[in-house]
Amino acid sequence: MGILEEVIGAVVAVEGVKKLDPNASILTEGIAAVAGYKGVEAVTEHLENKEAENKEGDVPDQPA
Protein backbone atom coordinates (compact mmCIF):
# COMPACT_ATOMS: atom_id res chain seq x y z
CA MET A 1 0.00 0.00 0.00
CA GLY A 2 1.35 3.36 -0.94
CA ILE A 3 1.14 6.67 0.79
CA LEU A 4 -0.96 7.98 -2.10
CA GLU A 5 -4.04 5.99 -1.06
CA GLU A 6 -3.78 7.20 2.53
CA VAL A 7 -3.38 10.83 1.46
CA ILE A 8 -6.39 10.51 -0.83
CA GLY A 9 -8.38 9.13 2.11
CA ALA A 10 -7.41 12.16 4.19
CA VAL A 11 -8.37 14.59 1.43
CA VAL A 12 -11.71 12.89 0.88
CA ALA A 13 -12.47 13.00 4.60
CA VAL A 14 -11.69 16.73 4.78
CA GLU A 15 -13.86 17.42 1.74
CA GLY A 16 -16.66 15.43 3.37
CA VAL A 17 -16.43 17.55 6.51
CA LYS A 18 -16.52 20.72 4.41
CA LYS A 19 -19.70 19.48 2.69
CA LEU A 20 -21.37 18.70 6.02
CA ASP A 21 -20.21 21.86 7.79
CA PRO A 22 -18.97 24.68 5.54
CA ASN A 23 -17.86 26.62 8.63
CA ALA A 24 -15.81 23.77 10.11
CA SER A 25 -12.78 24.84 12.12
CA ILE A 26 -9.23 23.93 11.20
CA LEU A 27 -9.19 21.54 14.17
CA THR A 28 -12.22 19.68 12.82
CA GLU A 29 -10.64 19.45 9.38
CA GLY A 30 -7.41 18.17 10.93
CA ILE A 31 -9.24 15.48 12.86
CA ALA A 32 -11.06 14.45 9.68
CA ALA A 33 -7.75 14.24 7.82
CA VAL A 34 -6.23 11.96 10.46
CA ALA A 35 -9.37 9.81 10.54
CA GLY A 36 -9.36 9.47 6.75
CA TYR A 37 -5.67 8.61 6.69
CA LYS A 38 -5.95 5.98 9.41
CA GLY A 39 -9.25 4.68 8.03
CA VAL A 40 -7.77 3.83 4.64
CA GLU A 41 -4.84 2.17 6.40
CA ALA A 42 -7.17 0.05 8.56
CA VAL A 43 -9.43 -0.99 5.70
CA THR A 44 -6.49 -1.97 3.49
CA GLU A 45 -4.91 -3.99 6.30
CA HIS A 46 -8.22 -5.75 6.96
CA LEU A 47 -8.66 -6.66 3.29
CA GLU A 48 -5.09 -7.95 3.07
CA ASN A 49 -5.66 -10.14 6.14
CA LYS A 50 -8.91 -11.51 4.70
CA GLU A 51 -7.15 -12.28 1.43
CA ALA A 52 -4.38 -14.12 3.29
CA GLU A 53 -6.93 -16.12 5.29
CA ASN A 54 -8.74 -17.16 2.13
CA LYS A 55 -5.48 -18.32 0.54
CA GLU A 56 -4.56 -20.36 3.63
CA GLY A 57 -8.01 -21.93 3.77
CA ASP A 58 -7.92 -23.22 0.17
CA VAL A 59 -6.85 -26.84 0.52
CA PRO A 60 -7.94 -28.81 -2.58
CA ASP A 61 -7.22 -32.27 -1.05
CA GLN A 62 -9.63 -31.76 1.84
CA PRO A 63 -12.98 -33.61 1.45
CA ALA A 64 -16.11 -31.49 1.39
N, CA and C of each residue as an Amber inpcrd file, in Angstrom:
protein
   192
   0.8560000  -1.1670000   0.0000000   0.0000000   0.0000000   0.0000000
   0.9010000   1.2280000   0.0000000   0.5460000   2.1540000  -0.8420000
   1.3490000   3.3620000  -0.9370000   0.7670000   4.5040000  -0.1270000
   1.5560000   5.4930000   0.0380000   1.1360000   6.6710000   0.7920000
   0.0510000   7.4240000   0.0390000   0.0210000   7.2610000  -1.2780000
  -0.9590000   7.9830000  -2.0950000  -2.3950000   7.6470000  -1.6850000
  -2.6850000   6.3770000  -1.4600000  -4.0370000   5.9890000  -1.0570000
  -4.4260000   6.6110000   0.2820000  -3.4890000   6.6390000   1.2080000
  -3.7750000   7.2000000   2.5280000  -3.9890000   8.7070000   2.4560000
  -3.2040000   9.3810000   1.6280000  -3.3820000  10.8260000   1.4610000
  -4.7190000  11.1200000   0.7990000  -5.0860000  10.3280000  -0.1820000
  -6.3850000  10.5080000  -0.8300000  -7.5070000  10.3120000   0.1850000
  -7.3790000   9.3380000   1.0580000  -8.3760000   9.1340000   2.1130000
  -8.5070000  10.3440000   3.0100000  -7.3860000  10.9620000   3.3450000
  -7.4070000  12.1580000   4.1930000  -8.0870000  13.3190000   3.4740000
  -7.7680000  13.5000000   2.2060000  -8.3660000  14.5910000   1.4300000
  -9.8740000  14.3950000   1.2910000 -10.2840000  13.1760000   1.0160000
 -11.7110000  12.8940000   0.8790000 -12.4460000  13.1410000   2.1960000
 -11.8440000  12.7730000   3.2980000 -12.4740000  13.0020000   4.6010000
 -12.6220000  14.4910000   4.8860000 -11.6120000  15.2760000   4.5660000
 -11.6900000  16.7270000   4.7800000 -12.7650000  17.3340000   3.8850000
 -12.8270000  16.9010000   2.6480000 -13.8650000  17.4180000   1.7390000
 -15.2530000  17.0360000   2.2350000 -15.3850000  15.8460000   2.8000000
 -16.6630000  15.4330000   3.3700000 -17.0800000  16.3120000   4.5380000
 -16.1290000  16.6560000   5.3810000 -16.4250000  17.5460000   6.5060000
 -16.8490000  18.9170000   5.9990000 -16.1680000  19.4090000   4.9740000
 -16.5240000  20.7150000   4.4070000 -17.9290000  20.7110000   3.8210000
 -18.3470000  19.5880000   3.2350000 -19.7010000  19.4790000   2.6900000
 -20.7350000  19.4740000   3.8110000 -20.4270000  18.7840000   4.9040000
 -21.3660000  18.7050000   6.0170000 -21.4260000  19.9990000   6.8160000
 -20.2660000  20.6300000   7.0020000 -20.2070000  21.8620000   7.7860000
 -19.2640000  22.8440000   7.0990000 -19.8230000  23.7340000   6.2640000
 -18.9670000  24.6840000   5.5370000 -18.1550000  25.5980000   6.4560000
 -18.5630000  25.7690000   7.6890000 -17.8560000  26.6210000   8.6330000
 -17.0140000  25.8140000   9.6230000 -16.5920000  24.6260000   9.2250000
 -15.8080000  23.7680000  10.1080000 -14.4700000  24.4210000  10.4440000
 -14.0550000  24.2490000  11.6830000 -12.7830000  24.8390000  12.1170000
 -11.6160000  24.0290000  11.5710000 -10.4430000  24.6020000  11.6560000
  -9.2260000  23.9320000  11.1980000  -8.9600000  22.6800000  12.0330000
  -9.3540000  22.7070000  13.3020000  -9.1910000  21.5430000  14.1660000
 -10.0710000  20.3870000  13.6820000 -11.3080000  20.7060000  13.3300000
 -12.2250000  19.6780000  12.8240000 -11.7000000  19.0880000  11.5190000
 -11.1960000  19.9330000  10.6410000 -10.6380000  19.4460000   9.3820000
  -9.3930000  18.5840000   9.6300000  -8.5930000  18.9630000  10.6040000
  -7.4120000  18.1740000  10.9330000  -7.7720000  16.8020000  11.4730000
  -8.7850000  16.7650000  12.3180000  -9.2430000  15.4840000  12.8610000
  -9.7910000  14.6050000  11.7450000 -10.5320000  15.2050000  10.8210000
 -11.0620000  14.4480000   9.6820000  -9.9260000  13.9040000   8.8220000
  -8.8850000  14.6890000   8.6290000  -7.7490000  14.2360000   7.8220000
  -7.0670000  13.0330000   8.4630000  -6.8590000  13.0930000   9.7590000
  -6.2310000  11.9650000  10.4600000  -7.1310000  10.7350000  10.4010000
  -8.4250000  10.9280000  10.5960000  -9.3670000   9.8070000  10.5440000
  -9.3890000   9.1810000   9.1530000  -9.3830000   9.9940000   8.1160000
  -9.3640000   9.4690000   6.7540000  -8.0830000   8.7130000   6.4560000
  -6.9680000   9.2440000   6.8950000  -5.6680000   8.6090000   6.6880000
  -5.6190000   7.2440000   7.3720000  -5.9850000   7.2280000   8.6470000
  -5.9530000   5.9780000   9.4150000  -7.0330000   5.0090000   8.9450000
  -8.1610000   5.5410000   8.5020000  -9.2510000   4.6840000   8.0290000
  -8.8590000   3.8930000   6.8020000  -8.2280000   4.5300000   5.8490000
  -7.7740000   3.8250000   4.6410000  -6.7400000   2.7730000   5.0250000
  -5.8550000   3.1150000   5.9410000  -4.8380000   2.1710000   6.4040000
  -5.4910000   0.9320000   7.0380000  -6.5000000   1.1570000   7.8730000
  -7.1680000   0.0520000   8.5630000  -7.9470000  -0.8290000   7.5920000
  -8.6480000  -0.2150000   6.6570000  -9.4320000  -0.9950000   5.6960000
  -8.5130000  -1.8200000   4.8020000  -7.4310000  -1.2390000   4.3450000
  -6.4870000  -1.9650000   3.4920000  -5.8690000  -3.1380000   4.2410000
  -5.4890000  -2.9090000   5.4860000  -4.9140000  -3.9870000   6.2980000
  -5.9220000  -5.1110000   6.5010000  -7.1710000  -4.7490000   6.7620000
  -8.2200000  -5.7480000   6.9640000  -8.4180000  -6.5800000   5.6970000
  -8.4680000  -5.9310000   4.5460000  -8.6590000  -6.6560000   3.2930000
  -7.4740000  -7.5570000   2.9790000  -6.2690000  -7.1110000   3.2790000
  -5.0870000  -7.9490000   3.0690000  -5.1210000  -9.1740000   3.9720000
  -5.5650000  -9.0050000   5.2260000  -5.6600000 -10.1450000   6.1410000
  -6.7150000 -11.1340000   5.6820000  -7.8550000 -10.6240000   5.2070000
  -8.9080000 -11.5090000   4.7020000  -8.4230000 -12.2960000   3.4970000
  -7.6860000 -11.6210000   2.6220000  -7.1520000 -12.2810000   1.4350000
  -6.1800000 -13.3850000   1.8310000  -5.3480000 -13.1180000   2.8220000
  -4.3820000 -14.1180000   3.2870000  -5.0960000 -15.3080000   3.9280000
  -6.1640000 -15.0410000   4.6840000  -6.9270000 -16.1220000   5.2950000
  -7.5730000 -17.0040000   4.2390000  -8.0990000 -16.3960000   3.2000000
  -8.7390000 -17.1600000   2.1330000  -7.7270000 -18.0250000   1.4010000
  -6.5050000 -17.5350000   1.1940000  -5.4800000 -18.3190000   0.5380000
  -5.0410000 -19.4850000   1.4130000  -4.9530000 -19.2870000   2.7190000
  -4.5610000 -20.3580000   3.6340000  -5.6430000 -21.4060000   3.7320000
  -6.8900000 -21.0050000   3.6190000  -8.0050000 -21.9310000   3.7680000
  -8.2750000 -22.7730000   2.5410000  -7.7000000 -22.4670000   1.4090000
  -7.9220000 -23.2240000   0.1720000  -7.0210000 -24.4430000   0.1460000
  -7.5740000 -25.5760000   0.5520000  -6.8550000 -26.8420000   0.5200000
  -7.6330000 -27.7730000  -0.3920000  -7.1610000 -28.0170000  -1.6120000
  -7.9380000 -28.8110000  -2.5810000  -8.0650000 -30.2860000  -2.2110000
  -7.1700000 -30.8530000  -1.3960000  -7.2230000 -32.2700000  -1.0540000
  -8.1930000 -32.5680000   0.0900000  -8.7410000 -31.5620000   0.7060000
  -9.6320000 -31.7640000   1.8350000 -11.0280000 -32.1290000   1.3390000
 -11.6210000 -33.2340000   1.8900000 -12.9840000 -33.6140000   1.4540000
 -14.0200000 -32.5950000   1.8940000 -15.0600000 -32.4640000   1.0960000
 -16.1100000 -31.4870000   1.3870000 -17.0860000 -31.9900000   2.4050000
